[in-house]
mmCIF file of C-alpha atoms in Angstrom:
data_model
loop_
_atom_site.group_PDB
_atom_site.id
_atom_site.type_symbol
_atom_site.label_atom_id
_atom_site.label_comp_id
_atom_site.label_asym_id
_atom_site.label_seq_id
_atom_site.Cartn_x
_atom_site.Cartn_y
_atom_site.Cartn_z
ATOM 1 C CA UNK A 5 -33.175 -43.356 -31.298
ATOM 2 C CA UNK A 6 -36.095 -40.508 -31.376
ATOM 3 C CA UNK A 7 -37.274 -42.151 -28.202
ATOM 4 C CA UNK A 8 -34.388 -42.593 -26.336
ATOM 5 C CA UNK A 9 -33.269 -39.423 -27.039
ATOM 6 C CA UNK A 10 -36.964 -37.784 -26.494
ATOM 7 C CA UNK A 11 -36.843 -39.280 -23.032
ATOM 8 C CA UNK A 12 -35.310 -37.378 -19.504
ATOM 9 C CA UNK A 13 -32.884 -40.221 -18.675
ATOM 10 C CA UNK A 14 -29.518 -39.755 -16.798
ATOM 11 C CA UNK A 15 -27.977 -36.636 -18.433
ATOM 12 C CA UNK A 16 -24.778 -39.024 -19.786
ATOM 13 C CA UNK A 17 -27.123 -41.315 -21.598
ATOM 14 C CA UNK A 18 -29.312 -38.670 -22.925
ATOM 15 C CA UNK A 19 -25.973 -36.736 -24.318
ATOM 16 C CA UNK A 20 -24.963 -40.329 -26.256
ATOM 17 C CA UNK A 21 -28.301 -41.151 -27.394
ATOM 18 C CA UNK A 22 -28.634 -37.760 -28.812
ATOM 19 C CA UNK A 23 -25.229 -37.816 -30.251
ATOM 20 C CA UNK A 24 -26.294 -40.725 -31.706
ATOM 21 C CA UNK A 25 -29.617 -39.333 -33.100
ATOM 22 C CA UNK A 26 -27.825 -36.696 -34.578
ATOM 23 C CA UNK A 27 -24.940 -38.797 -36.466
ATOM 24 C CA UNK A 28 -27.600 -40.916 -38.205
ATOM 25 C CA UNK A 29 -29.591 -37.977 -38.838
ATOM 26 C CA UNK A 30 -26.696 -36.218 -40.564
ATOM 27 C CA UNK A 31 -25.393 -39.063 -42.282
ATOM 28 C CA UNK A 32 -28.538 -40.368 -43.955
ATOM 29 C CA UNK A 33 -30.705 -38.695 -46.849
ATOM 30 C CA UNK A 34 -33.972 -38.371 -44.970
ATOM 31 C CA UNK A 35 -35.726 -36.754 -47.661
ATOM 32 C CA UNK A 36 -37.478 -39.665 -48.826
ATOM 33 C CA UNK A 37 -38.878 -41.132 -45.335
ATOM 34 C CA UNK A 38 -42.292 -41.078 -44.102
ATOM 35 C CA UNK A 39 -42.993 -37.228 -42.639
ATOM 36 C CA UNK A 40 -44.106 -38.661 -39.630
ATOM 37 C CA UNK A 41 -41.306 -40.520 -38.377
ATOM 38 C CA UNK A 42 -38.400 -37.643 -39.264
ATOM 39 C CA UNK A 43 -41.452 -35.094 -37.532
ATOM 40 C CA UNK A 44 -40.693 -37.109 -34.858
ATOM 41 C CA UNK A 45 -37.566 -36.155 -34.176
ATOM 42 C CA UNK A 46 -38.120 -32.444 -33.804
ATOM 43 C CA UNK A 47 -38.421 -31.634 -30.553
ATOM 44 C CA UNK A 48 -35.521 -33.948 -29.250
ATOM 45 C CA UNK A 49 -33.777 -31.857 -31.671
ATOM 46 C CA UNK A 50 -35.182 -28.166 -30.570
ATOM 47 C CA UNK A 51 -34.162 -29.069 -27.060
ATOM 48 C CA UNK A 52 -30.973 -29.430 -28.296
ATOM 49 C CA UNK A 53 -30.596 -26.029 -30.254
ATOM 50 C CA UNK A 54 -31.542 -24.552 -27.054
ATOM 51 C CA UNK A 55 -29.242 -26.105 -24.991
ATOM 52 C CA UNK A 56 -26.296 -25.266 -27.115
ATOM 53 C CA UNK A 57 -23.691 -28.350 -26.829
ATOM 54 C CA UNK A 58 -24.574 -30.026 -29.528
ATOM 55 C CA UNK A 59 -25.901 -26.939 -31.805
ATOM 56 C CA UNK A 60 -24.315 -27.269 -34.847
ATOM 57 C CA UNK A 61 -25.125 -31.010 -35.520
ATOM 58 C CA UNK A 62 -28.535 -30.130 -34.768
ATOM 59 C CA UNK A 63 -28.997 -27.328 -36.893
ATOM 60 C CA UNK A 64 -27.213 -29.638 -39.840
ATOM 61 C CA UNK A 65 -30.437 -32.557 -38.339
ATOM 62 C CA UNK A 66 -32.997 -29.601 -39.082
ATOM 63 C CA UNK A 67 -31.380 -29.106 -42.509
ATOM 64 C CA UNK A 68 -31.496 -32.938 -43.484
ATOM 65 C CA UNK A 69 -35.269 -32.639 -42.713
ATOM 66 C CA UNK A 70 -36.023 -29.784 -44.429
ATOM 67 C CA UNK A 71 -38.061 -31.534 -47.261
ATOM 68 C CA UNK A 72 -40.370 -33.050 -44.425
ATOM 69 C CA UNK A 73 -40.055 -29.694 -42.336
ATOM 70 C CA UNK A 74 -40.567 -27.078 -44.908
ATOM 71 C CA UNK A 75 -44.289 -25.574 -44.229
ATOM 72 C CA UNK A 76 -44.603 -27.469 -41.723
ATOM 73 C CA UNK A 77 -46.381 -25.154 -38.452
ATOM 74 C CA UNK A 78 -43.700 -26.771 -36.052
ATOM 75 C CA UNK A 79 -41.095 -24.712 -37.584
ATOM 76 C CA UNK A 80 -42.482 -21.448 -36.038
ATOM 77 C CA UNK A 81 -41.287 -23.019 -32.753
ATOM 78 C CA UNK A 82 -37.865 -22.515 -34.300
ATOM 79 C CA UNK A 83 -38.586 -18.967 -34.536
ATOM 80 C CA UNK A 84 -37.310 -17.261 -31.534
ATOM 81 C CA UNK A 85 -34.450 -19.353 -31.009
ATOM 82 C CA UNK A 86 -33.290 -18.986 -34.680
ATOM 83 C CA UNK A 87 -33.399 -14.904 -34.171
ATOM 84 C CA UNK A 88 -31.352 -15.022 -30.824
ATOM 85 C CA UNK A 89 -28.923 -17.692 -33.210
ATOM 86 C CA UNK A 90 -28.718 -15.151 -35.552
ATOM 87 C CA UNK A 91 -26.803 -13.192 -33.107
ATOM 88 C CA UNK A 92 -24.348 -15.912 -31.358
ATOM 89 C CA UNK A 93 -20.946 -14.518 -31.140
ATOM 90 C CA UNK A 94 -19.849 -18.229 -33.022
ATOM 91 C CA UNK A 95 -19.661 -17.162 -36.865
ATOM 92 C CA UNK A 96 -20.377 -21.157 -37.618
ATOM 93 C CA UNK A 97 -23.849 -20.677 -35.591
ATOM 94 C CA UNK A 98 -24.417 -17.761 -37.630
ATOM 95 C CA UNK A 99 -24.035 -19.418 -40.589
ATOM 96 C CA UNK A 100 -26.223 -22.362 -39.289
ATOM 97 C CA UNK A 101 -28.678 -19.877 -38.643
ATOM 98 C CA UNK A 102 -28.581 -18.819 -42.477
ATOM 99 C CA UNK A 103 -28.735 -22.100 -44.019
ATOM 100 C CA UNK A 104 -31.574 -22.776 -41.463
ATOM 101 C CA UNK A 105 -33.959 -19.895 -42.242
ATOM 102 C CA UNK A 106 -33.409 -20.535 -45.885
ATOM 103 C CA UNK A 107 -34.210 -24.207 -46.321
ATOM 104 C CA UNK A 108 -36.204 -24.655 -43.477
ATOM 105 C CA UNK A 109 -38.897 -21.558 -43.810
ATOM 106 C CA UNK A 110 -41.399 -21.361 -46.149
ATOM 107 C CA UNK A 111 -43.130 -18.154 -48.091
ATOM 108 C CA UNK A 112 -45.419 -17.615 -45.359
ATOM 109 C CA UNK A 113 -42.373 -16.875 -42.769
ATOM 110 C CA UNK A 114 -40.541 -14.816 -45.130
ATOM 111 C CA UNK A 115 -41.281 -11.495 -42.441
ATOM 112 C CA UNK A 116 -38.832 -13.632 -40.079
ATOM 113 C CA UNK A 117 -36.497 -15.009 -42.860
ATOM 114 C CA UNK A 118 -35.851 -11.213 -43.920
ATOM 115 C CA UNK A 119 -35.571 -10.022 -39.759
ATOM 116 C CA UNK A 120 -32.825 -11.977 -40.128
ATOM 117 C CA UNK A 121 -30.970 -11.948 -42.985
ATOM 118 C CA UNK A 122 -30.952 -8.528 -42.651
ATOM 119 C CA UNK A 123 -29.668 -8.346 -39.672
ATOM 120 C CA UNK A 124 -26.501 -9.856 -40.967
ATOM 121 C CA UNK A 125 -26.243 -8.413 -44.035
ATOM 122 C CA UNK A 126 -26.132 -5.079 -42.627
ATOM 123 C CA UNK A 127 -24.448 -6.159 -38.881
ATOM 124 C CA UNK A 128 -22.415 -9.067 -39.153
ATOM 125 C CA UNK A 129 -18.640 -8.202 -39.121
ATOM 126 C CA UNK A 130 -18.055 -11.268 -41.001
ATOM 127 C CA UNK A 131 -17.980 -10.679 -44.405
ATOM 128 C CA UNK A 132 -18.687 -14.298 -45.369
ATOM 129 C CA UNK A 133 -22.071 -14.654 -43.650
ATOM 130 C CA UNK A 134 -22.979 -10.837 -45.317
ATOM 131 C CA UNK A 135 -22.134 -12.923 -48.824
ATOM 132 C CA UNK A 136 -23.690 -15.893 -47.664
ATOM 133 C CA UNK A 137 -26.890 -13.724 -46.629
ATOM 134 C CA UNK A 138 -26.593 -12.051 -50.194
ATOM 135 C CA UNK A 139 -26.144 -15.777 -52.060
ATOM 136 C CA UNK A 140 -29.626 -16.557 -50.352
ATOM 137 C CA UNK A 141 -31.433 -13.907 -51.417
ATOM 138 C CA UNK A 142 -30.324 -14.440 -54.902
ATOM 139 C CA UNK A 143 -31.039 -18.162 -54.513
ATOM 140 C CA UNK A 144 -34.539 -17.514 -53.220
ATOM 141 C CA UNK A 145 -35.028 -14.361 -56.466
ATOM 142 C CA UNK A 146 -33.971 -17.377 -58.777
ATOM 143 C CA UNK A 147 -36.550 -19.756 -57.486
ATOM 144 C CA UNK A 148 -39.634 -17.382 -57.479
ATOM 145 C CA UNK A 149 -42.474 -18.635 -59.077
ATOM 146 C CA UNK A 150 -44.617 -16.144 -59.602
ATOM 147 C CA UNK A 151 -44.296 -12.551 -60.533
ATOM 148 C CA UNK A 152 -45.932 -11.672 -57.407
ATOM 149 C CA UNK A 153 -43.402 -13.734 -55.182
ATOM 150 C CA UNK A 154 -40.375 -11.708 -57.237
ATOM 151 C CA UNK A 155 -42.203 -8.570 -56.278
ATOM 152 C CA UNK A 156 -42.839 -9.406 -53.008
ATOM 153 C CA UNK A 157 -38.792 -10.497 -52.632
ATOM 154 C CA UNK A 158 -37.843 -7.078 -54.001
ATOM 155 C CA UNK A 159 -39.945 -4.926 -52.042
ATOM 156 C CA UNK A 160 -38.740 -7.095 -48.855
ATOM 157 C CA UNK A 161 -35.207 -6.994 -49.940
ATOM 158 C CA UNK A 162 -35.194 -3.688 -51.626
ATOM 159 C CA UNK A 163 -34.065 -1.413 -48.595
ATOM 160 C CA UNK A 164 -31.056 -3.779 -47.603
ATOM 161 C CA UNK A 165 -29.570 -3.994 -51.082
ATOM 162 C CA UNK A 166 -30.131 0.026 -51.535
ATOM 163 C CA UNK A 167 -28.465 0.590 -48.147
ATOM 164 C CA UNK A 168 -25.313 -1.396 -49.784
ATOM 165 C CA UNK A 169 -25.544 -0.251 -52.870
ATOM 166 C CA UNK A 170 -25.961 3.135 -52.565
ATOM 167 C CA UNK A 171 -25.182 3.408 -48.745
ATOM 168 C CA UNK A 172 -26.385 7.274 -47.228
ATOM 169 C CA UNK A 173 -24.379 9.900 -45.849
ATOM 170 C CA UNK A 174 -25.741 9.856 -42.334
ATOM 171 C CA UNK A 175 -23.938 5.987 -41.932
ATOM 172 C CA UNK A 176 -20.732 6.238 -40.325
ATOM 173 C CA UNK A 177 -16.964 4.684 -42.581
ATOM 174 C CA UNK A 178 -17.333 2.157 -40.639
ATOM 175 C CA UNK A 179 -20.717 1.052 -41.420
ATOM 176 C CA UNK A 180 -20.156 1.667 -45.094
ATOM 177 C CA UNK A 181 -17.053 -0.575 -44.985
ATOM 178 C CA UNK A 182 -19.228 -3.299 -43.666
ATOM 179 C CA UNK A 183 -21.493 -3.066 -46.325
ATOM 180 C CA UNK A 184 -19.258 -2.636 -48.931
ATOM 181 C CA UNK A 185 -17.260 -5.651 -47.612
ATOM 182 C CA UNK A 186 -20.460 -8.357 -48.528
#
């Protein structure tokens, strides 16, 4: 299935075989295969995030590989693609996007990870993603480590969760409703 749907066939077969692709990805636990068979799959599946008709079965693929994914240097590729997601006027691709950037990046891409979670904790108008956003956060506080890696989560995090906990009087009613929505 990775090779058929790696390959440029006619544009009909390449939709079904990475339809296909997708359905066993997301309805098998892939967590125990070899790395280098579910690594193979990645780029099949990036050319898919990018081209948007099948985006939220591929973004649930990425999240199935995780385990194999996780610190792996291919997810930087993700990178750009997972900031512009972060933005899609879909609130499902948003969420996507959340779920992505915290089971998919590691420590070391936590500068991106916080570009965008805090990007929809403080702009989202949905107030699910901004509690969604917030559940991560805690999630990731709760898994730390390390007293360094707490540290390092509250200094990253710190000026969000001020801004909604104590928001300033140069934001606008609006803005403060936002916040005070997540």
């Amino acid at each position: 299935l990775v090779q058929a749907a790696g390959q440029d066939a006619d544009p009909e077969a390449l939709q079904s075989q990475t339809q296909q692709l997708l359905d066993f990805m997301t309805s098998h636990d892939l967590r125990c295969w070899p790395k280098e068979i579910v690594l193979r799959a990645f780029m099949p599946l990036t050319r898919v995030i990018c081209r948007g008709r099948l985006k939220l079965k591929a973004y649930a693929a990425f999240n199935s590989m995780a385990a194999q994914l996780r610190g792996s240097e291919l997810v930087v590729l993700l990178m750009e693609t997972l900031i512009k997601d972060s933005r899609d006027d879909n609130p499902d691709i948003r969420s996507a996007v959340l779920k992505a950037v915290f089971t998919l990046l590691s420590d070391d891409l936590e500068e991106y990870r916080s570009q965008i979670v805090t990007q929809i904790m403080m702009n989202d108008p949905n107030p699910e993603l901004r509690r969604q956003a917030l559940d991560g956060i805690t999630a990731l506080a709760a898994e730390a480590k390390t007293r360094d890696k707490a540290r390092q989560l509250q200094d990253t995090y710190r000026p969000v969760l001020s801004k909604i906990a104590f928001p300033s009087k140069n934001d606008t009613p609006s803005d403060v409703a936002l916040v005070h929505q997540a």
